[in-house]
Amino acid sequence: MRVKRSIVAALAAVVATIMLAACGGGSANAGGGNAAAVLNVGMPNGPQAENNNPFLETSAAASLGYRYVIYEPLVMLNRVKPQDPGKPWLATKWDWSDNYKKLVLTIRDGVKFSDGTPMTAEDVAYTFQLLRDNKALNIDSVPYKDITPSGNQVTLAFDSSQFVNQVKILQTIVVPKHIWSTIKDPTTDTVKNPVGTGPYTLKSFTPQTITVSQRTGYWQEAPKVKEIRYTSYNDNNAQVSALTSGAAEWSFVFIPNYKTVYVNKDPQHYKLWFPAQLAVHGLWFNTEKAPWNNATLRQAINKVINRDDIFNQGEAGYFYPKNDQATGIPSPAGDPFIAPQYKGQTVKVDVAAAKAQLTGAGFKLNGNQLVDPAGKPVTLKLSVPSGWSDYITDLEIIKDNLAQIGITATVDKMNQDAWTKSVDTGDFEGVLHWTNDGATPYDMYRDVMDGNRYKPTGQGGINGNYGRYKNDAATAALQTYANAADDASRATAMATLQQIMISEQPMIPLMAANSGGEYSTRNWTGWPDENNQYGPAQPTLRNALDIVLHLKPAA
């Protein structure tokens, strides 16, 4: 799944907005109590078009997260602890064999869709067939082949090992065959009346607020939350105001100076938790453009970037956790995968070592200007969308850091669409960008250095390898990892990828991606936190349903 960002707003604007009356349509806790058992979720995503298609990332159901309380996965997996076994959900059992080329799923009995129709193995098989036959819905590009239902089981057969795709397959949501088989084009249908196995059904829809209500006949114990209202606020300022007023009780939004602006408004109830996941945000170069095709230069830059300043200033001390592991693999989620020779190795600011490394590779410092081996001054244009205030602050810090080794950097603020296009076509020198996440570091490393995803500068439609990095050894190691027959072979391939990351520095990991959220305990308790990490705290992820099922009315 692509790591999502909200457009972040400037601190001054946030503070100013909070001084005004709260945005939004009031709170269920106004006047005290929550007799209606309503949970108010908010996201800063602007007006929504009525689209409830759970497979489309552009739908309102995806944007606000309500698809995951209507539709349920086969297995509930925890991306905060990716090595933990999943919770049986619509599947009670899953058995892999033939080096992850075959999967047998045992489907839970007694589950009904919200229209009262029993869910069967036929529905599960049809869902996988839907993904196989419609590439636009199969956003993870899982190479489904043979899909066979029999009794209460579904057997999937693949041509190659699906070790690295386990999570993507097991967390598939199930749709009813009797409805979806009548849809003319499932890649564009807006699914006016969504029918799933989850505990909620769509009650009402407006561009600003979507409401789902509890249904009867749910296969698990009914949730204590009777109704969930999803409000889409126009921007971060309005969303933060809604959180501080209590109009919104759960969100995922960047809050500069979060203690003063949010937590301190009600320290007893206003909480946030932003755990790291196995994905990173970092500084990418177009490695096809000189001098950024020079690994020594990239290594030197890695040594001068102050990650503490980026975390504490740019990311407000909480949003994207600092990532200083030498391999780029975030801790603690990625700790089991770090090769023994790299455990405990962190990146520390060392300007003198960076200078020595550069001069040893033919670079020269002429006063305060670094000159490359070809005699050209080293400059770097750092591109960023004009509204992403945390990224802008991060890049201003990097700009100052680079000046210490004679690199003149500029921060180029641009329209978000233009920036997205420049990343897609490689029309950049340096950008902050993210990677995909997964149950192992494979997805992260694949995004950074998979030659099979390489496209030359100027060619768009890229999906990963934004830096246009080419390294046959890295590509081979990724293929070995994905198709290995045993853990030892995978560990060897992963160690090779870590060695290449350190020696070549094709991109510079700076922060771990997060799967966090802000929430209020005023009306509801049972939220995940550092002491109870049963799932990520973000309201738009699959685990949102698990969180709702954990919630209980506050005393």
PDB file of C-alpha atoms in Angstrom, residues 343-460:
ATOM      1  CA  LYS A 343      23.089  -4.299  14.099  1.00  0.00           C
ATOM      2  CA  GLY A 344      23.607  -1.271  16.297  1.00  0.00           C
ATOM      3  CA  GLN A 345      25.198   0.758  13.495  1.00  0.00           C
ATOM      4  CA  THR A 346      23.701   4.223  13.240  1.00  0.00           C
ATOM      5  CA  VAL A 347      24.413   7.263  11.104  1.00  0.00           C
ATOM      6  CA  LYS A 348      25.905  10.184  13.014  1.00  0.00           C
ATOM      7  CA  VAL A 349      26.705  13.682  11.784  1.00  0.00           C
ATOM      8  CA  ASP A 350      30.401  13.774  10.863  1.00  0.00           C
ATOM      9  CA  VAL A 351      31.260  16.734   8.650  1.00  0.00           C
ATOM     10  CA  ALA A 352      35.011  16.138   8.832  1.00  0.00           C
ATOM     11  CA  ALA A 353      34.627  12.534   7.646  1.00  0.00           C
ATOM     12  CA  ALA A 354      32.354  13.669   4.811  1.00  0.00           C
ATOM     13  CA  LYS A 355      34.919  16.230   3.636  1.00  0.00           C
ATOM     14  CA  ALA A 356      37.726  13.689   3.789  1.00  0.00           C
ATOM     15  CA  GLN A 357      35.656  11.193   1.803  1.00  0.00           C
ATOM     16  CA  LEU A 358      34.931  13.772  -0.891  1.00  0.00           C
ATOM     17  CA  THR A 359      38.482  15.030  -1.277  1.00  0.00           C
ATOM     18  CA  GLY A 360      39.698  11.447  -1.451  1.00  0.00           C
ATOM     19  CA  ALA A 361      37.369  10.896  -4.412  1.00  0.00           C
ATOM     20  CA  GLY A 362      38.554  13.883  -6.449  1.00  0.00           C
ATOM     21  CA  PHE A 363      36.214  16.579  -5.148  1.00  0.00           C
ATOM     22  CA  LYS A 364      37.747  19.894  -4.045  1.00  0.00           C
ATOM     23  CA  LEU A 365      36.689  22.589  -1.620  1.00  0.00           C
ATOM     24  CA  ASN A 366      37.367  26.026  -3.085  1.00  0.00           C
ATOM     25  CA  GLY A 367      36.643  28.186  -0.090  1.00  0.00           C
ATOM     26  CA  ASN A 368      32.997  27.491   0.742  1.00  0.00           C
ATOM     27  CA  GLN A 369      32.212  25.831  -2.601  1.00  0.00           C
ATOM     28  CA  LEU A 370      32.470  22.130  -3.381  1.00  0.00           C
ATOM     29  CA  VAL A 371      33.738  21.379  -6.892  1.00  0.00           C
ATOM     30  CA  ASP A 372      33.231  17.977  -8.503  1.00  0.00           C
ATOM     31  CA  PRO A 373      36.013  15.997 -10.271  1.00  0.00           C
ATOM     32  CA  ALA A 374      34.934  17.565 -13.588  1.00  0.00           C
ATOM     33  CA  GLY A 375      35.576  21.038 -12.168  1.00  0.00           C
ATOM     34  CA  LYS A 376      31.924  22.066 -11.781  1.00  0.00           C
ATOM     35  CA  PRO A 377      30.504  23.603  -8.591  1.00  0.00           C
ATOM     36  CA  VAL A 378      28.131  21.204  -6.839  1.00  0.00           C
ATOM     37  CA  THR A 379      24.632  22.629  -6.498  1.00  0.00           C
ATOM     38  CA  LEU A 380      21.389  20.867  -5.650  1.00  0.00           C
ATOM     39  CA  LYS A 381      17.809  21.928  -6.340  1.00  0.00           C
ATOM     40  CA  LEU A 382      15.480  20.362  -3.796  1.00  0.00           C
ATOM     41  CA  SER A 383      11.900  20.212  -5.106  1.00  0.00           C
ATOM     42  CA  VAL A 384       8.838  20.112  -2.843  1.00  0.00           C
ATOM     43  CA  PRO A 385       5.072  20.834  -3.047  1.00  0.00           C
ATOM     44  CA  SER A 386       4.427  24.333  -1.758  1.00  0.00           C
ATOM     45  CA  GLY A 387       1.873  23.224   0.857  1.00  0.00           C
ATOM     46  CA  TRP A 388       3.891  20.484   2.565  1.00  0.00           C
ATOM     47  CA  SER A 389       5.251  22.478   5.485  1.00  0.00           C
ATOM     48  CA  ASP A 390       6.995  19.592   7.244  1.00  0.00           C
ATOM     49  CA  TYR A 391       8.840  18.596   4.068  1.00  0.00           C
ATOM     50  CA  ILE A 392       9.734  22.247   3.430  1.00  0.00           C
ATOM     51  CA  THR A 393      11.228  22.592   6.910  1.00  0.00           C
ATOM     52  CA  ASP A 394      13.065  19.283   6.474  1.00  0.00           C
ATOM     53  CA  LEU A 395      14.593  20.488   3.205  1.00  0.00           C
ATOM     54  CA  GLU A 396      15.601  23.842   4.681  1.00  0.00           C
ATOM     55  CA  ILE A 397      17.487  21.910   7.365  1.00  0.00           C
ATOM     56  CA  ILE A 398      19.138  19.737   4.699  1.00  0.00           C
ATOM     57  CA  LYS A 399      20.038  22.865   2.735  1.00  0.00           C
ATOM     58  CA  ASP A 400      21.894  24.260   5.759  1.00  0.00           C
ATOM     59  CA  ASN A 401      23.541  20.883   6.425  1.00  0.00           C
ATOM     60  CA  LEU A 402      24.858  20.667   2.848  1.00  0.00           C
ATOM     61  CA  ALA A 403      26.415  24.113   3.104  1.00  0.00           C
ATOM     62  CA  GLN A 404      28.847  22.621   5.643  1.00  0.00           C
ATOM     63  CA  ILE A 405      30.476  20.607   2.845  1.00  0.00           C
ATOM     64  CA  GLY A 406      30.287  23.359   0.238  1.00  0.00           C
ATOM     65  CA  ILE A 407      27.106  22.319  -1.582  1.00  0.00           C
ATOM     66  CA  THR A 408      24.821  25.194  -2.542  1.00  0.00           C
ATOM     67  CA  ALA A 409      21.248  23.929  -2.263  1.00  0.00           C
ATOM     68  CA  THR A 410      17.976  25.681  -3.021  1.00  0.00           C
ATOM     69  CA  VAL A 411      14.439  24.691  -1.989  1.00  0.00           C
ATOM     70  CA  ASP A 412      12.106  24.941  -4.968  1.00  0.00           C
ATOM     71  CA  LYS A 413       8.449  25.109  -3.889  1.00  0.00           C
ATOM     72  CA  MET A 414       6.104  24.060  -6.665  1.00  0.00           C
ATOM     73  CA  ASN A 415       2.554  23.054  -7.462  1.00  0.00           C
ATOM     74  CA  GLN A 416       1.810  19.582  -6.131  1.00  0.00           C
ATOM     75  CA  ASP A 417       0.686  18.217  -9.501  1.00  0.00           C
ATOM     76  CA  ALA A 418       3.839  19.556 -11.146  1.00  0.00           C
ATOM     77  CA  TRP A 419       5.950  18.003  -8.390  1.00  0.00           C
ATOM     78  CA  THR A 420       4.237  14.637  -8.787  1.00  0.00           C
ATOM     79  CA  LYS A 421       4.917  14.751 -12.522  1.00  0.00           C
ATOM     80  CA  SER A 422       8.563  15.676 -11.981  1.00  0.00           C
ATOM     81  CA  VAL A 423       9.033  12.680  -9.670  1.00  0.00           C
ATOM     82  CA  ASP A 424       7.276  10.426 -12.168  1.00  0.00           C
ATOM     83  CA  THR A 425       9.467  11.498 -15.089  1.00  0.00           C
ATOM     84  CA  GLY A 426      12.712  11.966 -13.164  1.00  0.00           C
ATOM     85  CA  ASP A 427      12.790  15.703 -13.840  1.00  0.00           C
ATOM     86  CA  PHE A 428      14.432  16.548 -10.529  1.00  0.00           C
ATOM     87  CA  GLU A 429      17.789  16.650  -8.759  1.00  0.00           C
ATOM     88  CA  GLY A 430      16.664  16.001  -5.178  1.00  0.00           C
ATOM     89  CA  VAL A 431      13.287  15.311  -3.542  1.00  0.00           C
ATOM     90  CA  LEU A 432      11.919  13.957  -0.310  1.00  0.00           C
ATOM     91  CA  HIS A 433       9.706  10.969  -1.054  1.00  0.00           C
ATOM     92  CA  TRP A 434       8.514   7.756   0.564  1.00  0.00           C
ATOM     93  CA  THR A 435       8.584   4.029  -0.089  1.00  0.00           C
ATOM     94  CA  ASN A 436       5.956   1.341   0.158  1.00  0.00           C
ATOM     95  CA  ASP A 437       5.697  -0.668   3.347  1.00  0.00           C
ATOM     96  CA  GLY A 438       5.457  -4.415   3.854  1.00  0.00           C
ATOM     97  CA  ALA A 439       5.921  -7.242   6.302  1.00  0.00           C
ATOM     98  CA  THR A 440       9.651  -7.266   5.504  1.00  0.00           C
ATOM     99  CA  PRO A 441      12.128  -4.616   4.220  1.00  0.00           C
ATOM    100  CA  TYR A 442      11.774  -6.140   0.745  1.00  0.00           C
ATOM    101  CA  ASP A 443       9.085  -3.662  -0.332  1.00  0.00           C
ATOM    102  CA  MET A 444      11.152  -0.706   0.872  1.00  0.00           C
ATOM    103  CA  TYR A 445      14.342  -1.858  -0.848  1.00  0.00           C
ATOM    104  CA  ARG A 446      12.447  -2.796  -3.982  1.00  0.00           C
ATOM    105  CA  ASP A 447      11.138   0.761  -4.264  1.00  0.00           C
ATOM    106  CA  VAL A 448      14.662   2.125  -3.922  1.00  0.00           C
ATOM    107  CA  MET A 449      16.763  -0.133  -6.164  1.00  0.00           C
ATOM    108  CA  ASP A 450      14.807  -2.641  -8.241  1.00  0.00           C
ATOM    109  CA  GLY A 451      16.155  -2.561 -11.784  1.00  0.00           C
ATOM    110  CA  ASN A 452      12.957  -4.176 -13.003  1.00  0.00           C
ATOM    111  CA  ARG A 453      11.184  -0.936 -12.070  1.00  0.00           C
ATOM    112  CA  TYR A 454      13.730   1.256 -13.814  1.00  0.00           C
ATOM    113  CA  LYS A 455      12.547   3.738 -16.418  1.00  0.00           C
ATOM    114  CA  PRO A 456      14.906   6.253 -18.053  1.00  0.00           C
ATOM    115  CA  THR A 457      14.674   9.924 -17.179  1.00  0.00           C
ATOM    116  CA  GLY A 458      11.838  11.492 -19.116  1.00  0.00           C
ATOM    117  CA  GLN A 459       9.655   8.393 -19.184  1.00  0.00           C
ATOM    118  CA  GLY A 460       6.669   8.452 -16.841  1.00  0.00           C
TER     119      GLY A 460
END
